[in-house]
Short mmCIF file of C-alpha atoms and ligand atoms in Angstrom, two decimals:
data_model
loop_
_atom_site.label_atom_id
_atom_site.label_comp_id
_atom_site.label_asym_id
_atom_site.label_seq_id
_atom_site.Cartn_x
_atom_site.Cartn_y
_atom_site.Cartn_z
CA MET A 1 -3.39 27.99 40.57
CA SER A 2 -6.42 28.38 38.32
CA SER A 3 -7.49 25.53 36.07
CA LEU A 4 -8.61 26.15 32.54
CA SER A 5 -11.08 23.58 31.27
CA VAL A 6 -11.69 23.30 27.56
CA ARG A 7 -15.17 22.20 26.59
CA VAL A 8 -15.09 19.93 23.53
CA LYS A 9 -18.22 19.89 21.43
CA VAL A 10 -19.25 16.28 20.93
CA LYS A 11 -21.03 15.60 17.66
CA THR A 12 -23.76 12.92 17.68
CA TYR A 13 -24.38 10.77 14.61
CA LYS A 14 -27.67 8.95 14.31
CA ILE A 15 -27.07 5.40 13.05
CA ALA A 16 -29.77 2.93 12.01
CA SER A 17 -28.65 -0.63 12.75
CA ILE A 18 -30.31 -3.40 10.73
CA PRO A 19 -28.52 -6.69 11.51
CA GLY A 20 -31.04 -8.71 9.47
CA ASP A 21 -30.52 -12.47 9.25
CA GLY A 22 -28.01 -15.18 10.14
CA ILE A 23 -24.47 -13.99 10.86
CA GLY A 24 -25.63 -10.43 10.16
CA VAL A 25 -26.57 -10.25 13.84
CA GLU A 26 -23.11 -11.36 14.98
CA VAL A 27 -21.05 -9.10 12.70
CA ILE A 28 -23.18 -5.99 13.28
CA ASP A 29 -22.74 -6.39 17.04
CA ALA A 30 -18.97 -6.49 16.43
CA GLY A 31 -19.10 -3.50 14.07
CA LEU A 32 -21.06 -1.34 16.50
CA ARG A 33 -18.63 -2.17 19.31
CA ALA A 34 -15.77 -1.04 17.07
CA LEU A 35 -17.58 2.21 16.19
CA HIS A 36 -18.29 2.98 19.88
CA ALA A 37 -14.62 2.27 20.76
CA LEU A 38 -13.47 4.71 18.08
CA ALA A 39 -15.89 7.38 19.31
CA GLU A 40 -14.74 6.92 22.89
CA ARG A 41 -11.13 7.19 21.82
CA ALA A 42 -11.74 10.35 19.77
CA GLY A 43 -13.92 12.09 22.37
CA THR A 44 -15.26 14.45 19.70
CA PHE A 45 -18.15 12.40 18.38
CA GLN A 46 -20.57 9.70 19.53
CA PHE A 47 -23.20 7.44 18.04
CA ASP A 48 -26.90 7.33 18.81
CA VAL A 49 -27.84 3.88 17.50
CA THR A 50 -31.43 2.78 16.80
CA HIS A 51 -31.93 -0.94 16.25
CA PHE A 52 -34.43 -2.26 13.70
CA ASP A 53 -35.53 -5.90 14.03
CA TRP A 54 -36.24 -6.17 10.29
CA GLY A 55 -35.53 -9.48 8.62
CA THR A 56 -36.83 -12.98 8.01
CA ASP A 57 -38.00 -13.57 11.61
CA ARG A 58 -40.24 -10.53 11.26
CA TYR A 59 -41.50 -11.91 7.93
CA LYS A 60 -42.45 -15.17 9.64
CA ARG A 61 -44.19 -13.28 12.47
CA GLU A 62 -45.84 -10.43 10.58
CA GLY A 63 -45.75 -11.30 6.87
CA ALA A 64 -43.18 -8.66 5.86
CA LEU A 65 -39.45 -8.25 6.46
CA MET A 66 -39.93 -4.53 7.17
CA PRO A 67 -42.87 -2.13 7.36
CA ALA A 68 -44.38 -1.03 4.03
CA ASP A 69 -43.11 2.53 4.51
CA GLY A 70 -39.97 1.40 6.37
CA ALA A 71 -37.54 3.28 4.11
CA GLN A 72 -39.17 6.51 5.30
CA ASP A 73 -38.30 5.55 8.91
CA LEU A 74 -34.62 5.70 7.89
CA ILE A 75 -34.68 9.14 6.29
CA ASP A 76 -33.45 11.12 9.32
CA PHE A 77 -30.44 8.94 10.07
CA ASP A 78 -26.86 9.92 9.20
CA ALA A 79 -26.10 6.38 8.00
CA ILE A 80 -27.37 2.81 8.07
CA LEU A 81 -25.32 -0.22 9.12
CA PHE A 82 -26.75 -3.37 7.57
CA GLY A 83 -25.84 -7.01 8.19
CA ALA A 84 -27.23 -9.61 5.83
CA VAL A 85 -30.47 -10.99 4.47
CA GLY A 86 -31.53 -14.48 3.46
CA ALA A 87 -32.75 -17.64 5.19
CA PRO A 88 -32.77 -21.29 4.15
CA ASP A 89 -36.52 -21.74 4.58
CA VAL A 90 -37.78 -18.64 2.72
CA PRO A 91 -37.23 -18.10 -1.04
CA ASP A 92 -34.27 -15.77 -1.64
CA HIS A 93 -36.18 -13.49 -4.00
CA LEU A 94 -38.68 -12.71 -1.22
CA THR A 95 -36.02 -11.88 1.35
CA LEU A 96 -33.74 -9.89 -0.98
CA TRP A 97 -36.59 -7.79 -2.39
CA GLY A 98 -38.30 -7.61 0.99
CA LEU A 99 -35.39 -5.95 2.77
CA ARG A 100 -32.12 -4.99 1.06
CA LEU A 101 -33.58 -3.86 -2.26
CA ASN A 102 -36.60 -2.42 -0.44
CA ILE A 103 -34.17 0.02 1.19
CA CYS A 104 -31.69 0.66 -1.66
CA GLN A 105 -34.34 1.50 -4.28
CA PRO A 106 -36.56 3.95 -2.33
CA LEU A 107 -33.51 5.70 -0.84
CA ASP A 108 -31.96 5.88 -4.32
CA GLN A 109 -28.63 4.49 -3.14
CA TYR A 110 -27.54 4.16 -6.73
CA ALA A 111 -23.79 3.76 -6.29
CA ASN A 112 -22.69 0.51 -4.71
CA VAL A 113 -18.96 0.79 -3.99
CA ARG A 114 -16.88 -2.30 -3.32
CA PRO A 115 -13.15 -1.87 -2.62
CA THR A 116 -11.01 -4.99 -2.93
CA ARG A 117 -7.42 -5.39 -1.91
CA ILE A 118 -5.27 -8.02 -0.32
CA LEU A 119 -4.97 -7.05 3.34
CA PRO A 120 -1.75 -7.72 5.30
CA GLY A 121 -1.41 -11.36 6.37
CA ILE A 122 -4.00 -12.60 3.87
CA LYS A 123 -3.02 -14.72 0.89
CA SER A 124 -4.72 -14.52 -2.49
CA PRO A 125 -5.57 -17.90 -4.04
CA LEU A 126 -3.76 -16.56 -7.13
CA ALA A 127 -0.14 -17.73 -7.00
CA GLY A 128 2.34 -14.90 -6.54
CA VAL A 129 -0.32 -12.16 -6.43
CA THR A 130 0.24 -9.64 -3.61
CA ASP A 131 -1.31 -6.39 -2.40
CA LYS A 132 0.73 -4.59 -5.07
CA ASP A 133 -1.06 -6.53 -7.80
CA LEU A 134 -4.65 -6.34 -6.61
CA ASP A 135 -6.09 -3.03 -5.41
CA TRP A 136 -9.44 -2.36 -7.05
CA VAL A 137 -12.69 -0.56 -6.46
CA ILE A 138 -15.74 -2.05 -8.15
CA VAL A 139 -18.67 0.31 -8.69
CA ARG A 140 -21.96 -1.53 -9.03
CA GLU A 141 -24.95 0.29 -10.52
CA ASN A 142 -27.46 -0.17 -7.71
CA SER A 143 -30.83 1.13 -8.84
CA GLU A 144 -31.84 -0.32 -12.19
CA GLY A 145 -30.52 -2.70 -14.88
CA GLU A 146 -31.27 -6.34 -14.21
CA TYR A 147 -32.58 -5.40 -10.73
CA SER A 148 -35.20 -2.92 -11.98
CA GLY A 149 -37.95 -5.15 -10.61
CA GLN A 150 -39.85 -5.01 -13.91
CA GLY A 151 -41.18 -8.24 -15.35
CA GLY A 152 -43.66 -10.89 -14.43
CA ARG A 153 -44.85 -14.45 -14.63
CA SER A 154 -48.08 -15.68 -16.11
CA HIS A 155 -49.81 -18.83 -17.38
CA ARG A 156 -48.46 -20.62 -14.33
CA GLY A 157 -48.11 -24.35 -14.68
CA GLN A 158 -49.13 -24.36 -18.32
CA PRO A 159 -46.76 -25.45 -21.10
CA HIS A 160 -46.59 -21.87 -22.35
CA GLU A 161 -45.88 -20.41 -18.91
CA VAL A 162 -43.88 -17.23 -19.37
CA ALA A 163 -41.49 -15.39 -17.04
CA THR A 164 -39.65 -12.15 -17.77
CA ASP A 165 -37.11 -10.02 -15.92
CA MET A 166 -36.58 -6.77 -17.77
CA ALA A 167 -33.12 -5.19 -17.68
CA VAL A 168 -33.97 -1.48 -17.70
CA PHE A 169 -31.29 1.10 -18.50
CA THR A 170 -32.14 4.80 -18.43
CA ARG A 171 -29.83 7.52 -19.73
CA THR A 172 -30.10 9.23 -16.31
CA GLY A 173 -29.24 6.02 -14.48
CA VAL A 174 -26.35 5.10 -16.77
CA GLU A 175 -24.87 8.58 -16.91
CA ARG A 176 -24.90 9.16 -13.16
CA ILE A 177 -23.15 5.85 -12.36
CA ILE A 178 -20.53 6.26 -15.10
CA ARG A 179 -19.86 9.84 -13.99
CA PHE A 180 -19.55 8.64 -10.38
CA ALA A 181 -17.06 5.96 -11.50
CA PHE A 182 -14.97 8.46 -13.49
CA GLU A 183 -14.84 10.80 -10.48
CA LEU A 184 -13.78 7.93 -8.23
CA ALA A 185 -11.12 6.80 -10.72
CA GLN A 186 -9.87 10.40 -10.95
CA SER A 187 -9.47 10.53 -7.15
CA ARG A 188 -7.25 7.43 -7.10
CA PRO A 189 -3.50 7.53 -7.88
CA ARG A 190 -3.66 5.48 -11.11
CA LYS A 191 -6.64 7.40 -12.62
CA LYS A 192 -7.75 4.33 -14.51
CA LEU A 193 -11.29 3.10 -15.23
CA THR A 194 -12.55 -0.09 -16.86
CA ILE A 195 -16.16 -0.07 -18.05
CA VAL A 196 -17.71 -3.54 -18.19
CA THR A 197 -20.69 -4.43 -20.38
CA LYS A 198 -21.98 -7.18 -22.63
CA SER A 199 -22.65 -4.92 -25.58
CA ASN A 200 -21.96 -7.57 -28.20
CA ALA A 201 -24.98 -9.65 -27.19
CA GLN A 202 -27.17 -7.11 -25.38
CA ARG A 203 -27.46 -4.66 -28.21
CA HIS A 204 -29.68 -1.95 -26.69
CA GLY A 205 -29.08 -1.18 -23.01
CA MET A 206 -25.43 -2.16 -23.08
CA VAL A 207 -24.77 -0.14 -26.22
CA LEU A 208 -26.33 2.82 -24.38
CA TRP A 209 -23.65 2.21 -21.70
CA ASP A 210 -20.95 2.32 -24.42
CA ASP A 211 -22.34 5.56 -25.90
CA VAL A 212 -22.70 7.28 -22.51
CA ALA A 213 -19.22 6.12 -21.47
CA ARG A 214 -17.70 7.83 -24.51
CA GLU A 215 -19.63 11.04 -23.83
CA VAL A 216 -18.79 11.21 -20.11
CA ALA A 217 -15.12 10.31 -20.74
CA ALA A 218 -14.71 13.59 -22.61
CA ASP A 219 -15.10 15.40 -19.25
CA PHE A 220 -12.24 13.39 -17.70
CA PRO A 221 -9.22 13.77 -20.01
CA ASP A 222 -6.85 12.78 -17.19
CA VAL A 223 -8.52 9.39 -16.65
CA THR A 224 -7.38 6.47 -18.82
CA TRP A 225 -10.31 4.22 -19.58
CA ASP A 226 -11.08 1.06 -21.46
CA LYS A 227 -14.01 -1.26 -22.14
CA MET A 228 -14.37 -4.97 -21.43
CA LEU A 229 -17.03 -7.56 -22.06
CA VAL A 230 -18.00 -9.16 -18.78
CA ASP A 231 -16.94 -12.67 -19.80
CA ALA A 232 -13.46 -11.50 -20.82
CA MET A 233 -13.32 -9.42 -17.62
CA THR A 234 -13.41 -12.55 -15.44
CA VAL A 235 -10.33 -13.83 -17.29
CA ARG A 236 -8.52 -10.49 -16.93
CA MET A 237 -9.24 -10.31 -13.19
CA VAL A 238 -7.60 -13.69 -12.70
CA MET A 239 -4.77 -13.45 -15.24
CA GLN A 240 -3.83 -9.75 -15.12
CA PRO A 241 -5.07 -8.30 -11.82
CA GLN A 242 -2.38 -5.57 -11.99
CA SER A 243 -3.98 -4.13 -15.12
CA LEU A 244 -7.12 -3.03 -13.24
CA ASP A 245 -7.94 -0.22 -10.84
CA THR A 246 -11.48 1.23 -10.82
CA ILE A 247 -14.22 -0.85 -12.45
CA VAL A 248 -17.84 -0.01 -13.22
CA ALA A 249 -20.53 -2.46 -14.30
CA THR A 250 -24.25 -3.11 -14.20
CA ASN A 251 -26.12 -4.27 -11.12
CA LEU A 252 -25.90 -7.98 -11.99
CA HIS A 253 -22.49 -8.03 -13.68
CA ALA A 254 -20.86 -6.16 -10.80
CA ASP A 255 -22.56 -8.40 -8.25
CA VAL A 256 -20.88 -11.41 -9.84
CA LEU A 257 -17.53 -9.68 -10.45
CA SER A 258 -17.34 -8.42 -6.87
CA ASP A 259 -17.83 -11.90 -5.43
CA LEU A 260 -14.99 -13.08 -7.67
CA ALA A 261 -12.90 -10.09 -6.55
CA ALA A 262 -13.57 -10.88 -2.89
CA ALA A 263 -12.50 -14.50 -3.39
CA LEU A 264 -9.33 -13.40 -5.21
CA SER A 265 -8.46 -11.11 -2.30
CA GLY A 266 -8.62 -14.03 0.13
CA SER A 267 -12.19 -14.34 1.42
CA ILE A 268 -15.64 -12.89 0.95
CA GLY A 269 -15.59 -12.48 4.74
CA VAL A 270 -13.36 -9.41 4.53
CA ALA A 271 -15.18 -7.60 1.69
CA PRO A 272 -17.09 -4.34 2.35
CA THR A 273 -19.81 -2.38 0.58
CA ALA A 274 -21.18 1.14 0.61
CA ASN A 275 -24.62 1.72 -0.91
CA LEU A 276 -24.29 5.43 -1.54
CA ASN A 277 -26.74 8.18 -2.28
CA PRO A 278 -24.00 10.47 -3.64
CA GLY A 279 -26.20 13.58 -3.54
CA ARG A 280 -26.81 12.93 0.17
CA THR A 281 -30.55 13.50 -0.16
CA THR A 282 -31.07 10.27 1.82
CA PRO A 283 -28.85 8.23 4.14
CA SER A 284 -26.37 5.77 2.67
CA MET A 285 -26.10 2.16 3.80
CA PHE A 286 -22.96 0.18 4.69
CA GLU A 287 -22.80 -3.63 4.82
CA PRO A 288 -20.41 -6.53 4.40
CA ILE A 289 -20.69 -8.15 0.97
CA HIS A 290 -21.33 -11.58 2.47
CA GLY A 291 -24.79 -12.95 3.05
CA SER A 292 -26.42 -14.51 6.09
CA ALA A 293 -24.32 -17.74 6.00
CA PHE A 294 -26.71 -20.01 7.87
CA ASP A 295 -24.16 -22.82 7.77
CA ILE A 296 -22.08 -20.99 10.37
CA THR A 297 -24.75 -18.91 12.12
CA GLY A 298 -24.58 -19.10 15.90
CA LYS A 299 -21.15 -20.76 15.92
CA GLY A 300 -19.37 -17.51 16.76
CA ILE A 301 -16.90 -17.85 13.89
CA ALA A 302 -18.19 -15.29 11.36
CA ASN A 303 -15.46 -13.00 10.06
CA PRO A 304 -16.25 -9.47 11.30
CA VAL A 305 -13.61 -7.82 9.06
CA GLY A 306 -16.04 -7.13 6.18
CA THR A 307 -18.25 -5.26 8.64
CA PHE A 308 -15.30 -3.38 10.20
CA TRP A 309 -14.19 -2.26 6.72
CA SER A 310 -17.79 -1.24 5.90
CA ALA A 311 -17.84 0.73 9.18
CA ALA A 312 -14.65 2.49 8.04
CA MET A 313 -16.45 3.48 4.83
CA LEU A 314 -19.36 4.75 6.96
CA LEU A 315 -16.98 6.90 9.03
CA GLU A 316 -15.40 8.31 5.86
CA HIS A 317 -18.88 9.11 4.52
CA ILE A 318 -20.05 11.00 7.62
CA GLY A 319 -16.84 13.05 7.65
CA GLU A 320 -14.81 11.25 10.36
CA ALA A 321 -11.82 10.54 8.11
CA ASP A 322 -9.30 10.26 10.96
CA ALA A 323 -11.40 7.63 12.73
CA ALA A 324 -11.86 5.81 9.41
CA ALA A 325 -8.10 5.70 8.89
CA GLN A 326 -7.59 4.56 12.48
CA LEU A 327 -10.09 1.75 11.98
CA MET A 328 -8.34 0.66 8.75
CA ARG A 329 -5.02 0.53 10.62
CA ALA A 330 -6.65 -1.59 13.34
CA ILE A 331 -8.14 -3.92 10.68
CA GLU A 332 -4.72 -4.33 9.06
CA SER A 333 -3.05 -5.10 12.40
CA VAL A 334 -5.69 -7.77 13.04
CA THR A 335 -5.43 -9.42 9.60
CA ALA A 336 -1.61 -9.36 9.81
CA ASN A 337 -1.84 -11.71 12.81
CA GLN A 338 -2.56 -15.30 11.71
CA ASP A 339 -3.86 -16.12 15.21
CA LEU A 340 -6.71 -13.73 14.49
CA HIS A 341 -7.86 -15.41 11.28
CA THR A 342 -11.37 -16.87 11.31
CA PRO A 343 -12.03 -20.24 9.55
CA ASP A 344 -12.86 -18.59 6.17
CA LEU A 345 -9.21 -17.45 6.17
CA GLY A 346 -7.92 -20.84 7.27
CA GLY A 347 -7.64 -20.02 10.99
CA ASP A 348 -9.62 -20.92 14.10
CA ALA A 349 -10.22 -17.51 15.68
CA THR A 350 -13.71 -16.58 16.84
CA THR A 351 -15.63 -13.40 16.01
CA GLU A 352 -15.22 -12.37 19.64
CA LYS A 353 -11.44 -12.87 19.65
CA VAL A 354 -11.00 -10.78 16.49
CA THR A 355 -13.33 -8.05 17.78
CA LYS A 356 -11.57 -7.83 21.15
CA ALA A 357 -8.17 -7.59 19.41
CA LEU A 358 -9.41 -4.85 17.10
CA ILE A 359 -10.88 -2.85 19.99
CA ALA A 360 -7.68 -3.29 22.02
CA HIS A 361 -5.75 -1.87 19.05
CA ILE A 362 -8.11 1.12 18.88
CA GLN A 363 -7.88 1.73 22.63
CA GLY A 364 -4.11 1.34 22.74
CA SER A 365 -3.20 3.16 19.57
CA ASN A 366 -1.24 6.37 19.89
CA ASP A 367 -2.43 7.75 16.59
N1 GGG B 1 -24.83 -8.18 3.09
C1 GGG B 1 -25.19 -8.51 1.77
C2 GGG B 1 -26.36 -9.43 1.67
O1 GGG B 1 -27.00 -9.76 2.64
N2 GGG B 1 -26.63 -9.88 0.47
C3 GGG B 1 -27.72 -10.75 0.24
C4 GGG B 1 -27.94 -11.07 -1.20
O2 GGG B 1 -28.48 -12.11 -1.50
N3 GGG B 1 -27.53 -10.20 -2.10
C5 GGG B 1 -27.68 -10.39 -3.47
C6 GGG B 1 -27.53 -9.10 -4.20
O3 GGG B 1 -27.32 -8.09 -3.56
O4 GGG B 1 -27.61 -9.11 -5.42
#
């Protein structure tokens, strides 16, 4: 009897791993183990992971969180998996600008995408609100606005000391993020977009957002859209979560709204982010929304679900949609089990216990 062996071509994806600070190290370890388990299960792709020790420890050793031209070192990767940045003994503006923003800006990852929904087994703090009521994607402009980096501080220590942070809005920057948000809204079943500004008080940049929104909307007649002021938006998210679907806002407004969204969906520990370069001229970066959480660092209780979900977004982005869907099913089976809830969800499970259960689901799944 002759045997016929079929040679399967295994695709290799180059991943840059930047765990960063605090619990970033713990959740990225868990996320990479999940990605390797999925690759092993599929047999058609694998990951070649390069680790970067960038973060606050490097800053303390060498005076910078990452090399001056570090973003260039990331150019040839298929994707970046990022943990968290921030430490209690270094000012937050140094660490944020020294690492996360020092990657997002040069790589022009202008679309920050933050899905929020109530996963199985997780309870929203909003009474009676279920997964049917809260299923949003928040799009955060990720390259300019309040995070343009323009501004300064002078006359230090004098009574007339002055400090400015310029919110910079360019037509190019506003149009590309609003167009991205319309396209995303169009791809979702409800085809519904809410554009958030503060154009009553901020009468230049935010009015440009309103004008561009009207212009771009003309290209998307099948998408229903509306406008909200950011203060009223916080009320609507709490009181009428069902009325929202896709949301787009400036860098700062969406940063605040997405933390609120994460809390309303049960915990910031489960919330994911993709920092996308939609034109794919540079690699995109995937990270949990949460920060470095030094209060729980080293205790082994960080929730790895935000990183798993971010890893699912990474898989989707590199074209491994089946593996992404498989990972989402594994995440949902884990969250559905109360014994696998970490303390942020009211349980006592460890990062390790949740990770092992997720990997067991991947290895045992028949799909
Ligand atoms: N994984 C997300 C993270 O580390 N965030 C740190 C932070 O302080 N972010 C603030 C921001 O992105 O505006």
